[in-house]
XYZ file of C-alpha atoms in Angstrom:
298
model
C -15.306 -13.064 31.639
C -12.404 -10.725 32.390
C -9.956 -11.237 29.516
C -7.077 -10.475 31.849
C -7.510 -14.046 33.094
C -7.055 -15.259 29.523
C -3.904 -13.189 29.121
C -2.503 -14.395 32.462
C -3.154 -18.004 31.458
C -1.196 -17.425 28.223
C 1.780 -16.063 30.200
C 1.574 -18.996 32.603
C 1.740 -21.524 29.774
C 4.535 -19.668 27.960
C 6.742 -19.391 31.040
C 5.983 -22.916 32.266
C 6.398 -21.774 35.852
C 3.782 -20.411 38.283
C 6.268 -18.295 40.286
C 7.913 -16.768 37.209
C 4.556 -16.027 35.578
C 3.347 -14.285 38.762
C 6.465 -12.105 38.785
C 5.995 -11.120 35.153
C 2.335 -10.278 35.769
C 3.085 -8.435 39.025
C 0.589 -10.468 41.030
C 1.027 -13.001 43.809
C 1.345 -16.703 43.102
C -1.790 -17.546 45.164
C -3.753 -14.993 43.123
C -2.614 -16.570 39.857
C -3.441 -20.017 41.183
C -6.897 -18.774 42.141
C -7.450 -17.456 38.620
C -6.546 -20.858 37.181
C -9.053 -22.582 39.478
C -11.680 -20.048 38.453
C -11.121 -20.794 34.768
C -11.265 -24.539 35.359
C -14.497 -24.132 37.305
C -15.923 -21.931 34.571
C -15.250 -24.540 31.862
C -15.883 -27.536 34.111
C -12.636 -29.327 33.298
C -8.933 -29.225 34.250
C -6.781 -27.067 31.997
C -3.410 -28.032 33.498
C -1.984 -31.164 35.094
C 0.393 -30.020 37.829
C 3.179 -32.265 39.097
C 4.957 -31.368 42.287
C 8.464 -32.568 43.157
C 11.663 -31.729 44.957
C 12.529 -29.071 42.354
C 9.181 -27.361 42.584
C 6.145 -27.905 40.409
C 5.793 -28.458 36.689
C 2.713 -28.854 34.541
C 1.451 -29.731 31.109
C -1.694 -28.798 29.240
C -4.681 -31.094 29.110
C -6.466 -31.390 25.763
C -9.027 -28.858 27.034
C -6.150 -26.636 28.177
C -4.529 -26.779 24.754
C -7.773 -25.702 23.069
C -8.318 -22.930 25.601
C -4.733 -21.708 25.198
C -5.090 -21.413 21.413
C -8.468 -19.670 21.643
C -7.256 -17.351 24.381
C -4.405 -16.218 22.125
C -6.872 -15.473 19.337
C -9.247 -13.591 21.653
C -6.481 -11.481 23.177
C -5.115 -10.684 19.718
C -8.568 -9.581 18.536
C -9.018 -7.460 21.661
C -5.662 -5.733 21.114
C -6.286 -5.018 17.421
C -9.832 -3.813 18.153
C -8.561 -1.448 20.816
C -5.867 -0.121 18.472
C -8.349 0.414 15.627
C -10.912 2.185 17.805
C -8.228 4.315 19.432
C -6.877 5.292 16.031
C -10.336 6.356 14.873
C -10.990 8.327 18.028
C -7.682 10.171 17.907
C -6.714 12.751 15.316
C -4.293 11.517 12.684
C -1.452 13.976 12.398
C 2.161 14.140 11.305
C 3.888 14.236 7.936
C 3.145 11.818 5.125
C 6.390 11.335 3.200
C 6.096 9.731 -0.238
C 8.727 9.286 -2.961
C 7.140 9.049 -6.388
C 8.225 8.620 -9.957
C 7.737 12.073 -11.419
C 5.185 10.870 -13.942
C 2.948 9.450 -11.220
C 2.773 12.228 -8.633
C -0.003 14.194 -10.360
C -2.386 11.220 -10.380
C -1.468 10.450 -6.776
C -2.551 13.933 -5.715
C -5.652 13.965 -7.927
C -7.010 10.581 -6.902
C -5.932 10.125 -3.287
C -3.993 12.851 -1.494
C -6.597 15.497 -2.282
C -9.347 13.465 -0.601
C -7.096 12.128 2.156
C -6.179 15.710 3.101
C -9.850 16.631 3.415
C -10.445 13.734 5.805
C -7.263 14.422 7.814
C -6.751 18.189 7.539
C -3.807 18.496 9.954
C -1.580 16.046 8.050
C 1.355 17.632 6.199
C 2.955 16.267 3.021
C 6.440 15.830 1.621
C 6.425 14.485 -1.955
C 9.804 13.621 -3.453
C 9.745 13.224 -7.239
C 12.379 11.693 -9.449
C 13.583 8.600 -11.258
C 13.247 5.064 -9.937
C 16.671 5.309 -8.318
C 15.588 8.501 -6.558
C 12.494 6.746 -5.199
C 14.425 3.820 -3.731
C 17.175 6.075 -2.380
C 14.584 8.236 -0.601
C 13.208 5.140 1.103
C 16.617 3.780 2.062
C 17.900 7.068 3.490
C 14.711 7.712 5.458
C 13.473 10.743 3.500
C 10.271 8.893 2.619
C 8.316 5.950 4.020
C 6.285 4.969 0.943
C 7.425 4.732 -2.672
C 5.334 4.841 -5.844
C 7.039 3.403 -8.922
C 7.047 0.798 -11.708
C 6.485 -2.644 -10.182
C 8.732 -4.338 -12.740
C 11.742 -2.377 -11.496
C 11.327 -3.146 -7.770
C 14.133 -5.041 -5.988
C 12.096 -7.646 -4.090
C 15.058 -8.392 -1.808
C 14.885 -4.887 -0.324
C 11.281 -3.773 -0.764
C 7.767 -5.076 -0.224
C 5.151 -4.410 -2.911
C 1.972 -3.474 -1.034
C -0.540 -2.551 -3.731
C -0.450 -2.377 -7.514
C -2.555 -0.554 -10.086
C -2.689 -1.177 -13.829
C -1.365 1.403 -16.291
C -1.683 1.562 -20.072
C -0.455 3.927 -22.750
C -2.846 6.687 -23.801
C -2.749 9.293 -26.540
C -3.752 12.812 -25.435
C -4.387 15.396 -28.145
C -6.309 18.470 -29.173
C -9.501 17.141 -30.704
C -9.873 20.328 -32.757
C -6.483 19.801 -34.443
C -5.895 16.050 -34.888
C -8.057 13.519 -36.721
C -10.868 16.017 -37.112
C -12.195 14.126 -40.126
C -13.222 10.997 -38.210
C -14.455 9.725 -34.864
C -11.713 7.715 -33.231
C -12.351 4.641 -31.118
C -8.760 3.433 -31.317
C -5.371 4.602 -32.531
C -2.890 2.337 -34.280
C 0.883 2.423 -34.584
C 0.419 3.575 -38.163
C -1.724 6.493 -36.947
C 0.780 7.844 -34.441
C 3.815 7.242 -36.646
C 2.569 10.054 -38.910
C 2.189 12.609 -36.087
C 4.546 14.759 -33.984
C 4.792 13.246 -30.519
C 5.720 14.285 -26.995
C 6.663 11.367 -24.751
C 7.224 10.997 -21.033
C 10.092 8.881 -19.764
C 7.641 6.140 -18.772
C 6.076 5.971 -22.221
C 9.508 5.724 -23.859
C 10.310 2.627 -21.801
C 6.926 1.058 -22.528
C 7.153 1.726 -26.271
C 10.744 0.511 -26.460
C 9.790 -2.763 -24.797
C 6.774 -3.307 -27.039
C 8.082 -1.906 -30.350
C 11.846 -1.693 -30.085
C 12.513 -2.180 -33.795
C 9.953 0.424 -34.893
C 10.583 3.055 -32.228
C 13.086 5.015 -34.344
C 10.438 5.553 -37.022
C 8.356 7.752 -34.697
C 8.408 11.535 -35.069
C 9.351 12.341 -31.467
C 9.500 16.105 -30.896
C 10.030 16.008 -27.136
C 10.887 13.552 -24.361
C 10.213 14.850 -20.838
C 10.691 13.490 -17.323
C 7.111 14.199 -16.293
C 3.776 13.424 -17.887
C 2.557 16.960 -17.206
C 5.245 18.430 -19.461
C 4.370 16.038 -22.281
C 0.719 17.045 -21.867
C 1.627 20.744 -22.045
C 3.232 20.136 -25.433
C -0.007 18.496 -26.576
C -2.115 21.275 -25.086
C -0.194 23.785 -27.169
C -1.327 21.909 -30.270
C 2.235 21.057 -31.315
C 2.164 17.325 -30.507
C 0.193 14.317 -29.475
C 1.251 13.220 -25.984
C 1.847 9.510 -25.435
C 1.854 8.793 -21.690
C 1.110 5.969 -19.224
C -2.092 6.454 -17.215
C -4.457 4.395 -15.120
C -8.151 4.213 -15.925
C -9.157 6.640 -13.136
C -6.802 9.494 -14.090
C -8.457 12.595 -15.484
C -7.401 15.177 -18.071
C -7.989 18.693 -16.818
C -7.846 20.362 -20.258
C -11.424 20.556 -21.646
C -10.345 20.815 -25.300
C -8.294 17.615 -25.159
C -9.288 13.991 -25.450
C -7.545 10.734 -24.632
C -7.680 7.299 -26.216
C -6.198 4.083 -24.869
C -3.518 2.604 -27.142
C -4.390 -1.063 -26.774
C -2.379 -2.075 -29.849
C 0.890 -0.519 -28.730
C 1.788 -2.046 -25.395
C 0.962 -4.562 -22.720
C -0.409 -3.430 -19.360
C 2.159 -2.258 -16.818
C 1.692 -1.804 -13.094
C 2.615 0.970 -10.712
C 3.163 -0.079 -7.122
C 3.316 1.267 -3.611
C 6.464 -0.074 -1.965
C 8.069 0.032 1.493
C 11.363 -1.184 2.939
C 11.171 -4.804 4.037
C 10.631 -5.227 7.772
C 10.529 -1.519 8.550
C 7.528 -0.332 10.624
C 5.521 2.605 9.309
C 4.313 5.694 11.133
C 0.627 5.955 12.007
C 0.001 8.543 9.285
C 1.602 6.271 6.654
C -0.461 3.305 7.857
C -3.610 5.411 7.763
C -2.909 6.550 4.212
C -2.370 2.981 3.005
C -5.644 1.924 4.619
C -7.330 4.889 2.925
C -5.806 3.907 -0.419
C -6.952 0.299 -0.044
C -10.496 1.393 0.795
C -10.761 3.807 -2.134
C -8.901 1.933 -4.848
C -10.793 -1.346 -4.629
C -7.626 -3.296 -3.746
């Protein structure tokens, strides 16, 4: 069956007028009427009851017509989405992917997703804007970026949609040849870290303050940095233990360092991909989000 007949039937029902529907479809009224008769013959039952009068003709759906109308809408919608998906796969994804990210999260974004996305779509270019939460939202609102990556708890749900979330926990990163060399560690307590020099990222400060506000001042904090990478560099030098938020898939590139999840110190937080409510995304942004969903298990 030619689905154009299905589509034309939908337009006919929505306009409620044979002449107007024919004009919209750029076909003659007799041709549209012939299509209707063909459909009714195909299904063996009337789809419309037409009433003719001094002011022209009007019609209403039969029960069979109502069912066919609903199914025709579904079939046409599936056909359109299928065509769009196949066309997208058969055409090269190109353009610029513009993401605004909290500074502490950009490294993991590149490691886990953008690196592999760029191999699959080699002509895509990237603009990554890093900063505080306010910088992320401002970049979205002023059009500098299409997708934001930030702390879910700080998202204004009146302005932004949360698309996907991923759990984060606090981890301790340290030189295993310098700290706790006398024992094998499976966990680290508040008492353990309170005795050590620490480098914290901005995200870890917020998480620790929320979980241990009264005890936070007792910590020996040597450095607080905007980014996780800077806190890690302090730890790599052997001067501190870095306390930073990470997800379970993030890796540590320094071979002489180890990391341990600090389950005692904080509850799980969530980072989120966000977009402006009601704002359509470019094809490259849509493709990246589909890639993320497929590779993150969301």
